[in-house]
PDB file of C-alpha atoms and ligand atoms in Angstrom:
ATOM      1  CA  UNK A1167     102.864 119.541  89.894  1.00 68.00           C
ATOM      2  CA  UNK A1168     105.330 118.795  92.775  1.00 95.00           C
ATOM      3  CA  UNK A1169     104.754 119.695  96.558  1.00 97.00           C
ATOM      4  CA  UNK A1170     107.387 120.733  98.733  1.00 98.00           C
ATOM      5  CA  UNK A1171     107.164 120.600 101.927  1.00 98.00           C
ATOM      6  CA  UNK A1172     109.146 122.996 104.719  1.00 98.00           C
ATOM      7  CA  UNK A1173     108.953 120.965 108.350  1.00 98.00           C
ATOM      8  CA  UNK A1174     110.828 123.941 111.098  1.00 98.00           C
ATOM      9  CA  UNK A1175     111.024 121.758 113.741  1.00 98.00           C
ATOM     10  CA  UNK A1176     111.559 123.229 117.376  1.00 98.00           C
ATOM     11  CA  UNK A1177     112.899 126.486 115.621  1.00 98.00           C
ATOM     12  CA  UNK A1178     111.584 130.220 115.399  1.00 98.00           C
ATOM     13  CA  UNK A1179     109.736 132.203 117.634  1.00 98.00           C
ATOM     14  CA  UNK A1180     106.308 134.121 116.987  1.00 98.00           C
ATOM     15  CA  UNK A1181     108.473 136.870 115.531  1.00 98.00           C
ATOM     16  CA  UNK A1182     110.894 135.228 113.176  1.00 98.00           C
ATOM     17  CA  UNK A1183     108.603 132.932 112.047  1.00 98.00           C
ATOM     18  CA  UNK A1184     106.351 135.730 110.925  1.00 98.00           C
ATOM     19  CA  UNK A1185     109.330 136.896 109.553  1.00 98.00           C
ATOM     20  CA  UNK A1186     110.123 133.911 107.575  1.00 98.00           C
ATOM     21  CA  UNK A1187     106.968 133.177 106.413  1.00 98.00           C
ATOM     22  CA  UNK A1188     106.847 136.773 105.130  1.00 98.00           C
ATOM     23  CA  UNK A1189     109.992 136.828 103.390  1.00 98.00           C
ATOM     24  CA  UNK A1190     108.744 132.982 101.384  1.00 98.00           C
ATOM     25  CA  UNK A1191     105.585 134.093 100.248  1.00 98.00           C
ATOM     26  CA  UNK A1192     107.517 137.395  98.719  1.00 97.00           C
ATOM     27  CA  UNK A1193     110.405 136.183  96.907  1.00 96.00           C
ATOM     28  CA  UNK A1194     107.722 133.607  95.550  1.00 95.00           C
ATOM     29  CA  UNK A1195     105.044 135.568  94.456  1.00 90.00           C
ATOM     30  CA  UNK A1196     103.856 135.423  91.132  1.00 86.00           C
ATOM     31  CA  UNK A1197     106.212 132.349  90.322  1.00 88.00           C
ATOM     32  CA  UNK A1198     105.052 129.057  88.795  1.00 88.00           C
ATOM     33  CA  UNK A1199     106.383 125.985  90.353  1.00 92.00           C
ATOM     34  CA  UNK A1200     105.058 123.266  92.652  1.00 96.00           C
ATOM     35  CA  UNK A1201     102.742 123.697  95.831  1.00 96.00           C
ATOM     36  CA  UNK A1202     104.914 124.725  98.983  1.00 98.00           C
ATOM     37  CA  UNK A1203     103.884 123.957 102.895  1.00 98.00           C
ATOM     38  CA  UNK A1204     105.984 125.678 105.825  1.00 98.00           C
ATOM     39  CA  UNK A1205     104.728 123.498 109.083  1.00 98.00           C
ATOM     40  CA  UNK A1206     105.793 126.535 111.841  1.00 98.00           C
ATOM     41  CA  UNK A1207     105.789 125.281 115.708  1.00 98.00           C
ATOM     42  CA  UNK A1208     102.191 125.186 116.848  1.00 98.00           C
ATOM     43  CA  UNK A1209     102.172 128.892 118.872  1.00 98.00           C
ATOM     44  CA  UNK A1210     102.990 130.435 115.487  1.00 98.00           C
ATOM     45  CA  UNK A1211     100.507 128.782 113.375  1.00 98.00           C
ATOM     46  CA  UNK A1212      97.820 131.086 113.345  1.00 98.00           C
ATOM     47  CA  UNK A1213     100.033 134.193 113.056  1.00 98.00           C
ATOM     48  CA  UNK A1214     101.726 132.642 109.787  1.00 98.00           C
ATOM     49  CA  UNK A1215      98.532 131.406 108.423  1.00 98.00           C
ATOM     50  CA  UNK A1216      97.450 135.194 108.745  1.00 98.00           C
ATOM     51  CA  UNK A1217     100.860 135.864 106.670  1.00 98.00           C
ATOM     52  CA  UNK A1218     100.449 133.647 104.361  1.00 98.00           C
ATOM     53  CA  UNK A1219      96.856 134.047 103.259  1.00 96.00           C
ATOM     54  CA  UNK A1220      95.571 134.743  99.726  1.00 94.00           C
ATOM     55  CA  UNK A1221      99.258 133.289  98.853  1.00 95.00           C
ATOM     56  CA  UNK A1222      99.988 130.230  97.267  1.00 93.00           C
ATOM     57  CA  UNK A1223     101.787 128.620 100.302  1.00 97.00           C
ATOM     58  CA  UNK A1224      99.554 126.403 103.146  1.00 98.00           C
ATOM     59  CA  UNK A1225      99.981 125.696 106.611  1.00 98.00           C
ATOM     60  CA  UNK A1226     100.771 122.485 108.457  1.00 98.00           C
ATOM     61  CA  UNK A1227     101.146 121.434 111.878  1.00 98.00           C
ATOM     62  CA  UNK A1228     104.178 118.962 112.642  1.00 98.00           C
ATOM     63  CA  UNK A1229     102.078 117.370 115.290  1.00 98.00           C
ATOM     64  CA  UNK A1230      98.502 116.392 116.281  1.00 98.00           C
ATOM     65  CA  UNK A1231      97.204 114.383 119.335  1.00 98.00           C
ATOM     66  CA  UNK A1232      94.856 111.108 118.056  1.00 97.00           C
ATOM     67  CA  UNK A1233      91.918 111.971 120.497  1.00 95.00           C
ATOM     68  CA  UNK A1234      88.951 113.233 118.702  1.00 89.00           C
ATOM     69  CA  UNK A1235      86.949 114.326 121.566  1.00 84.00           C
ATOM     70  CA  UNK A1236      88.342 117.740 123.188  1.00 88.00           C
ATOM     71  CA  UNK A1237      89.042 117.587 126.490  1.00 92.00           C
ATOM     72  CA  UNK A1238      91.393 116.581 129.304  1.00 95.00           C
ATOM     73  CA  UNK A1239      94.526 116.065 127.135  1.00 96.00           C
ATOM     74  CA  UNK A1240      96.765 118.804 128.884  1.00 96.00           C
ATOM     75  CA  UNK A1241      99.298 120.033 126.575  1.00 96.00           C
ATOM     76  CA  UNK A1242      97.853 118.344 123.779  1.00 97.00           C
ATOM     77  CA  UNK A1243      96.434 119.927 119.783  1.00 97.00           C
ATOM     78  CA  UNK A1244      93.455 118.172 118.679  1.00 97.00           C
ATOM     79  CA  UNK A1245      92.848 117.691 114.743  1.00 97.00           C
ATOM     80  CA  UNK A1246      89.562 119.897 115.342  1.00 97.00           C
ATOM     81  CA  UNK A1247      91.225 122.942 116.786  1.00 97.00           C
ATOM     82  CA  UNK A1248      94.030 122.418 113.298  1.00 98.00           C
ATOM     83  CA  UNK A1249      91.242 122.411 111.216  1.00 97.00           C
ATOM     84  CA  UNK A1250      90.561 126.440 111.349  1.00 94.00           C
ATOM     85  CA  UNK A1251      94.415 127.197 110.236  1.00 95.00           C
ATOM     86  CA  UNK A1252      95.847 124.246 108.738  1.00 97.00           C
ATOM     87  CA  UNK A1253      95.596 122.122 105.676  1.00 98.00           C
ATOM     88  CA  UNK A1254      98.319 119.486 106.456  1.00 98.00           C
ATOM     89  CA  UNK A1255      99.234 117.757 109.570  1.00 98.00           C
ATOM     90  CA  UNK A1256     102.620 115.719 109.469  1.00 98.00           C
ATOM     91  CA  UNK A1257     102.181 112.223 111.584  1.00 98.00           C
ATOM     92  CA  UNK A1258     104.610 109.914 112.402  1.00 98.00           C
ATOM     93  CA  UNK A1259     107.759 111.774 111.560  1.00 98.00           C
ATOM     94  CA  UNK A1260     110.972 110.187 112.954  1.00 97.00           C
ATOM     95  CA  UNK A1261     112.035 112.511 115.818  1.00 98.00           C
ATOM     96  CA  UNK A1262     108.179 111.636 117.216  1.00 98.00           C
ATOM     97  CA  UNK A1263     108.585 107.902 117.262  1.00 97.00           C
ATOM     98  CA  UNK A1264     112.293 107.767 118.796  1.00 96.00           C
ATOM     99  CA  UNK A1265     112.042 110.680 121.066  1.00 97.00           C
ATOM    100  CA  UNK A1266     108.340 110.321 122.229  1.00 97.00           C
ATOM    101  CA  UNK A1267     108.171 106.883 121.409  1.00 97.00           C
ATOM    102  CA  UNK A1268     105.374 107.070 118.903  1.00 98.00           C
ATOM    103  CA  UNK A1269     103.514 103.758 118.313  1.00 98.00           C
ATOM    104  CA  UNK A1270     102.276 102.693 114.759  1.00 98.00           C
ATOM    105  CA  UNK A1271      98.845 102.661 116.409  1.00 98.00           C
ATOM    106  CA  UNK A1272      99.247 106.230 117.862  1.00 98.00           C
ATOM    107  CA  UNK A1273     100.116 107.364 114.560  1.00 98.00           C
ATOM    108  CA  UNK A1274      97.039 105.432 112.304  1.00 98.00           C
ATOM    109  CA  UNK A1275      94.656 107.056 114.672  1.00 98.00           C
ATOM    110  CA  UNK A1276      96.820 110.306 113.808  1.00 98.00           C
ATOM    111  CA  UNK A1277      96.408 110.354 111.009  1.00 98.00           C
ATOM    112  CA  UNK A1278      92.371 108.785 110.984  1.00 98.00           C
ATOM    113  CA  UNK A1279      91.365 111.882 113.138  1.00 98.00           C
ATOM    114  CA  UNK A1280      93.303 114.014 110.986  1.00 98.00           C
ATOM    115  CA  UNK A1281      91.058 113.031 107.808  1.00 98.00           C
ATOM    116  CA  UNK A1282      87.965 113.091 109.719  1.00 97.00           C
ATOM    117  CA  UNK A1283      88.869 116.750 110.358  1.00 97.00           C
ATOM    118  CA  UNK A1284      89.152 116.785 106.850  1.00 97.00           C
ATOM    119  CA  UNK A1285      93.097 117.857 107.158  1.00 98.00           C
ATOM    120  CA  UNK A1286      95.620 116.459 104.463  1.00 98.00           C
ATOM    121  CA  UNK A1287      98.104 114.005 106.771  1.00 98.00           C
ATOM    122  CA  UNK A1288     101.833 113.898 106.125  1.00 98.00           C
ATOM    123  CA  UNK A1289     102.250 110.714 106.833  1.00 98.00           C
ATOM    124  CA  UNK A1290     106.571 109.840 107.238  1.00 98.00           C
ATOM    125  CA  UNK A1291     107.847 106.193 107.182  1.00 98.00           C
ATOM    126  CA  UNK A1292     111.579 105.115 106.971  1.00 98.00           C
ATOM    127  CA  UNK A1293     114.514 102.956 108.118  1.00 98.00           C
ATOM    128  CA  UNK A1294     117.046 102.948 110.778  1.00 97.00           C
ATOM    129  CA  UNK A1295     120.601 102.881 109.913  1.00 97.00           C
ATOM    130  CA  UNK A1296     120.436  99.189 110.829  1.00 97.00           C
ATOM    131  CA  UNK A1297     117.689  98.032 109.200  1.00 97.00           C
ATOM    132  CA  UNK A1298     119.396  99.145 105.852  1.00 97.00           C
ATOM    133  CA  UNK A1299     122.746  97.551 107.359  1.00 97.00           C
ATOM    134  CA  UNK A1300     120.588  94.268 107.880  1.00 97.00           C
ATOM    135  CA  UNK A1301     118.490  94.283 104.419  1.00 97.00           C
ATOM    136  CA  UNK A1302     115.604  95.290 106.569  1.00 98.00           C
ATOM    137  CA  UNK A1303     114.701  98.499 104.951  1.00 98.00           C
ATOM    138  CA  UNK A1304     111.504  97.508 102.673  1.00 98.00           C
ATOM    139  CA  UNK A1305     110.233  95.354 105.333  1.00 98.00           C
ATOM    140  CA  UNK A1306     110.439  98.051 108.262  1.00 98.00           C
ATOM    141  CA  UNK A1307     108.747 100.258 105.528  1.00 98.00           C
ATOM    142  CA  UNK A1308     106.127  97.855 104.167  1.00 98.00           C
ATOM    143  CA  UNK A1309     105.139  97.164 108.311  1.00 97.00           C
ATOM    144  CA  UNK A1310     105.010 101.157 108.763  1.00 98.00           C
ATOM    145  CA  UNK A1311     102.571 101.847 105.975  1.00 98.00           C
ATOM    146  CA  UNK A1312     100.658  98.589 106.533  1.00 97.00           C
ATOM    147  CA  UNK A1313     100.116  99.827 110.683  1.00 98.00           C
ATOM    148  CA  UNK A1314      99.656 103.309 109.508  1.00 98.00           C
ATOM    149  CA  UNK A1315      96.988 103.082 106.914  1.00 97.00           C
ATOM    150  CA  UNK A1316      95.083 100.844 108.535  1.00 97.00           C
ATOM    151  CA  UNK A1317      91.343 101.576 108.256  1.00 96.00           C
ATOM    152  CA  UNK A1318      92.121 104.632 106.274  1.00 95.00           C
ATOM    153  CA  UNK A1319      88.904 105.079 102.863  1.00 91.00           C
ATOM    154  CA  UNK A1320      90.696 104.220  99.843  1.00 89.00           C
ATOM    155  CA  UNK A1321      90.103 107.767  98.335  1.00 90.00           C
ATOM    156  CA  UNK A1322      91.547 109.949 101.555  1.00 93.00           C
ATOM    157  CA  UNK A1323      93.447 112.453 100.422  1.00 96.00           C
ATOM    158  CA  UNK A1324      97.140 112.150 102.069  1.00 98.00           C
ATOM    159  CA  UNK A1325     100.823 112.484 101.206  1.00 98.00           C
ATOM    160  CA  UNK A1326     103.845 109.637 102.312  1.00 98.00           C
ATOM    161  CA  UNK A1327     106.903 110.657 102.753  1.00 98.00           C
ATOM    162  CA  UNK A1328     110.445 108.295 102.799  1.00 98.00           C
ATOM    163  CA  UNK A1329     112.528 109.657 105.496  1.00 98.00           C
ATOM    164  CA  UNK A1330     115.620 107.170 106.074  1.00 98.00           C
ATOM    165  CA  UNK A1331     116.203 108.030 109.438  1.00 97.00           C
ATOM    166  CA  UNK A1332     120.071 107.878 108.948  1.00 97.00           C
ATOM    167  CA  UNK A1333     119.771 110.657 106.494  1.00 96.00           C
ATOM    168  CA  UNK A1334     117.589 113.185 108.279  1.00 96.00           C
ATOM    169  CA  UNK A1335     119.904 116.158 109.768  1.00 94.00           C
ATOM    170  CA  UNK A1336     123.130 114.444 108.888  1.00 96.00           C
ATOM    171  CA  UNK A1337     124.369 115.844 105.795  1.00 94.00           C
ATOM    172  CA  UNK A1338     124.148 111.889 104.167  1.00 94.00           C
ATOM    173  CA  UNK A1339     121.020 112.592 101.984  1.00 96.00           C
ATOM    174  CA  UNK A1340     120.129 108.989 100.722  1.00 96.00           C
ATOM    175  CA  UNK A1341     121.566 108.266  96.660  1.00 97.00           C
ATOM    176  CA  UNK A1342     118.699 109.038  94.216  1.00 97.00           C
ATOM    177  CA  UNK A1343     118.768 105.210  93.735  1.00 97.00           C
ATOM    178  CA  UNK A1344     117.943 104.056  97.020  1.00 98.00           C
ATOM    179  CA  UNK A1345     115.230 106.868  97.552  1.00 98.00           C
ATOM    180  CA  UNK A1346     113.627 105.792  93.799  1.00 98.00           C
ATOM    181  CA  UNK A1347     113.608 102.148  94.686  1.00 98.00           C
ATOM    182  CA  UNK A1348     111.628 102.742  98.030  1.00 98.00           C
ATOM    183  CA  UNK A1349     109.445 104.886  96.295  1.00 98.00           C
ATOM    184  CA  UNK A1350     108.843 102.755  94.095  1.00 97.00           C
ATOM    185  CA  UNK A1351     107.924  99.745  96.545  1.00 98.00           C
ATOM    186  CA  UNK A1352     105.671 102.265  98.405  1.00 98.00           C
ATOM    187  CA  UNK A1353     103.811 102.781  95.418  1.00 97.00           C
ATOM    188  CA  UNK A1354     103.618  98.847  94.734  1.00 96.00           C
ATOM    189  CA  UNK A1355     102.792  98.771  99.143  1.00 96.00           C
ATOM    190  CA  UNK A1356     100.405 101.698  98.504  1.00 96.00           C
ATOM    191  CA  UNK A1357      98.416  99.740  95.295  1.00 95.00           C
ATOM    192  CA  UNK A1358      97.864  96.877  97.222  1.00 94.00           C
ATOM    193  CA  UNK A1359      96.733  98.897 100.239  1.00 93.00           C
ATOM    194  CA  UNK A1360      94.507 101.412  98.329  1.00 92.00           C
ATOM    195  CA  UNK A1361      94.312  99.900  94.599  1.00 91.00           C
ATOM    196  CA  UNK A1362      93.895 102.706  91.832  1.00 88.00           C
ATOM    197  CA  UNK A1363      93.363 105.335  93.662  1.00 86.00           C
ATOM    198  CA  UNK A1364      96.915 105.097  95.266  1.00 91.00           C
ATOM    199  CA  UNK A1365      98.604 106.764  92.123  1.00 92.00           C
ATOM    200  CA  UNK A1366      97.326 110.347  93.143  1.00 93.00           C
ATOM    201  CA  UNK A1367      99.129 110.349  96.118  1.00 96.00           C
ATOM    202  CA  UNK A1368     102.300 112.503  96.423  1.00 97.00           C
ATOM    203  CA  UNK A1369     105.704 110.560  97.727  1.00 98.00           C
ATOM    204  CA  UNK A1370     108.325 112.898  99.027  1.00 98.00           C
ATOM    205  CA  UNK A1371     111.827 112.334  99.597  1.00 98.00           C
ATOM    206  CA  UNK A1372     112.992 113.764 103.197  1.00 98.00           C
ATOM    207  CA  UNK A1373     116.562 113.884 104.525  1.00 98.00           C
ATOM    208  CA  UNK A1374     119.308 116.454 103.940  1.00 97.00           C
ATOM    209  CA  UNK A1375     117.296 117.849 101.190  1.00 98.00           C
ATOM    210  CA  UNK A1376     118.901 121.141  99.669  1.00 98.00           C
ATOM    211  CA  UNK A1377     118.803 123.849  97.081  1.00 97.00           C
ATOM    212  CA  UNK A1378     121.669 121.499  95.329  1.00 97.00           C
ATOM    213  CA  UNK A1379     120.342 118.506  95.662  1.00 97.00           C
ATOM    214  CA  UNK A1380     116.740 118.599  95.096  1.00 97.00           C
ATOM    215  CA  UNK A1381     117.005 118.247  91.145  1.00 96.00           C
ATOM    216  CA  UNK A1382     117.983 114.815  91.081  1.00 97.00           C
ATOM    217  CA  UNK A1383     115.200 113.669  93.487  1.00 97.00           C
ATOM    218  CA  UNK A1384     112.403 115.138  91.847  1.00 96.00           C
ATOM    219  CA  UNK A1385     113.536 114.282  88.525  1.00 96.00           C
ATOM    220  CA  UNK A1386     113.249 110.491  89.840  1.00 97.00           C
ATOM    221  CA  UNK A1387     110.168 108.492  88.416  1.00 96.00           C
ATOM    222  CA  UNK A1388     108.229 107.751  91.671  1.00 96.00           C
ATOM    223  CA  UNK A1389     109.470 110.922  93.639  1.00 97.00           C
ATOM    224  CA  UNK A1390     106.356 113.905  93.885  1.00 97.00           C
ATOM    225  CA  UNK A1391     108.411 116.206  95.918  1.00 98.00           C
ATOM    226  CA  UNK A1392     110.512 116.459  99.345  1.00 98.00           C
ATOM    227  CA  UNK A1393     109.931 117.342 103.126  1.00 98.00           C
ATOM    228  CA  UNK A1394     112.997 120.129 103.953  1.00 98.00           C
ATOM    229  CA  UNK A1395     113.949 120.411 107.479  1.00 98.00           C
ATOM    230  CA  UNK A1396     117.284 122.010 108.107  1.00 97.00           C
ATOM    231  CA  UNK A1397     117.051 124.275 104.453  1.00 98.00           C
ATOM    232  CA  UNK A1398     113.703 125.523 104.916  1.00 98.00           C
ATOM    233  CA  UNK A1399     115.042 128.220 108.026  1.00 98.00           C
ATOM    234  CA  UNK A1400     116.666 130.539 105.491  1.00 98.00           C
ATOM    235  CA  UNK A1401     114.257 131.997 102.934  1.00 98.00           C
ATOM    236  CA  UNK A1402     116.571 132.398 100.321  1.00 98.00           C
ATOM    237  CA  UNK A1403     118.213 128.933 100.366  1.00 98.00           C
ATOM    238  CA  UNK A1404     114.420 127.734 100.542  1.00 98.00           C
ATOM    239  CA  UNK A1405     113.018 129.399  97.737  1.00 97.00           C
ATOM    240  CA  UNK A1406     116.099 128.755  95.598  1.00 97.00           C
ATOM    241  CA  UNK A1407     115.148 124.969  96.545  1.00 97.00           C
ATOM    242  CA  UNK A1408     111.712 125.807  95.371  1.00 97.00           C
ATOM    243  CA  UNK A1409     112.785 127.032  91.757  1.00 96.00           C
ATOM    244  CA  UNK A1410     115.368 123.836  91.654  1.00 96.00           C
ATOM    245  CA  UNK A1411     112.428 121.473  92.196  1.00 96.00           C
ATOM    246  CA  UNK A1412     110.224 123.132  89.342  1.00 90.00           C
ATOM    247  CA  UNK A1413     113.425 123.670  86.839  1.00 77.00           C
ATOM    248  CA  UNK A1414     113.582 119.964  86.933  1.00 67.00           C
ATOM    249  CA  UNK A1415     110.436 118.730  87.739  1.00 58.00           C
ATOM    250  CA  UNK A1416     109.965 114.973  85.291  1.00 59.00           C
TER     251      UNK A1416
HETATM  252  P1  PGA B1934     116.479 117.625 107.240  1.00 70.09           P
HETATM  253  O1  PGA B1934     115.120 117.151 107.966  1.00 70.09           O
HETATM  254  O2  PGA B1934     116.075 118.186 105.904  1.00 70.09           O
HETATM  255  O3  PGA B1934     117.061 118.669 108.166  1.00 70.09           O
HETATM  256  O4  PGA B1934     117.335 116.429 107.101  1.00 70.09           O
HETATM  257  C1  PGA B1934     114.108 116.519 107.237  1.00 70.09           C
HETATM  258  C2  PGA B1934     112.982 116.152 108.142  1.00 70.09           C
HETATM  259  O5  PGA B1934     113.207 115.774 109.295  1.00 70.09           O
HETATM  260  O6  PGA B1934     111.811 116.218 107.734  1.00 70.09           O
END
């Protein structure tokens, strides 16, 4: 079974993301296919895990501060205030480590607070336009995961997801080749890192994912599933994305 995962980004308001949630977990309903996460901006979190309950589809927060004691961290979402309405968390996605300048540290302490919570990180790794330009890309990748995971219990439960960088919001969704063969090394990276138990985690494909194009990813050997940005704001093209992914599931 698949997971696919809807990240909003900076977009909806209380209202519309009710809204969207609502008109998901409808057109859904009652439909086989693979687990589904909508990650709304943190003020509407609780009001769409209130939509969404009893329904197939869980919550996740796009963002989580690495400090496991509460306290004076103005502005900031600890993993233990998630924990009541979220079952995901996604770390270390792209826009956090170029626009906020996210360290590999900051986000393996991420991501270790968000497993002592007990929430399911959504942890994203993937290249610059350069470092595939260079021949870089499987190192960058194989450094990412290394700094990530550190420390991590080999049995956590968490999901990795390949996001080139140079395909996320451009319209240049990386060829199902290139995405396969990085999945693949993160599932060699990911063996030596975790041994056996590494094969239960999900990979997802992220970047200019769509209701056309998610067939061929899934139907790749070493791809689980894919983190939507852009098509998971319109219900319909995200739910027609959902019954694309289970049509052709492997
Ligand atoms: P996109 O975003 O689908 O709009 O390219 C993916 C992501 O950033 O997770």
């Amino acid at each position: 079974m698949g997971l696919i995962v809807g990240n909003w980004k900076m977009n909806t308001t209380v209202t519309s993301a009710i809204m969207l949630a609502n008109a998901v977990k409808v057109q859904i309903e009652g439909q086989f296919g693979p687990e589904v996460v909508v990650c709304p901006p943190y003020v509407s979190l609780y009001s769409v895990s209130e939509t969404l309950r009893g329904s197939r589809i869980s919550v996740g927060a796009q963002n989580m501060h690495s400090e496991t004691n509460n306290g004076a961290f103005t502005g900031e979402i600890s993993a233990e205030m998630l924990a009541q309405i979220c079952q995901y968390v996604i770390v270390g996605h792209s826009e956090r480590r170029t626009y906020f300048s996210e360290t590999d540290l900051f986000i393996n302490l991420k991501l270790l607070a968000a497993l002592s919570a007990g929430i399911t990180p959504i942890l994203c790794v993937g290249e610059k336009r350069e470092d595939r330009d260079s021949g870089r890309a499987h190192d960058i990748v194989s450094s990412q995961l290394d700094a990530n995971l550190n420390g991590m219990d080999l049995d956590s439960k968490i999901v990795v997801a390949y996001e080139p960088v140079w395909a996320i919001g451009t319209g240049q969704s990386a060829s199902p080749e290139i995405a396969q063969d990085m999945m693949f090394h993160i599932r060699e990276i990911l063996a030596d890192l975790l041994g056996n138990q590494s094969e239960a985690i999900p990979l997802l494909y992220g970047g200019s994912v769509n209701e056309d194009n998610i067939g061929v990813y899934v139907s790749q050997a070493d791809i689980d599933g894919a983190l939507v940005g852009g098509a998971s704001l319109n219900a319909g093209a995200f739910c027609r994305l959902i019954a694309n992914a289970s049509r052709t599931e492997r």
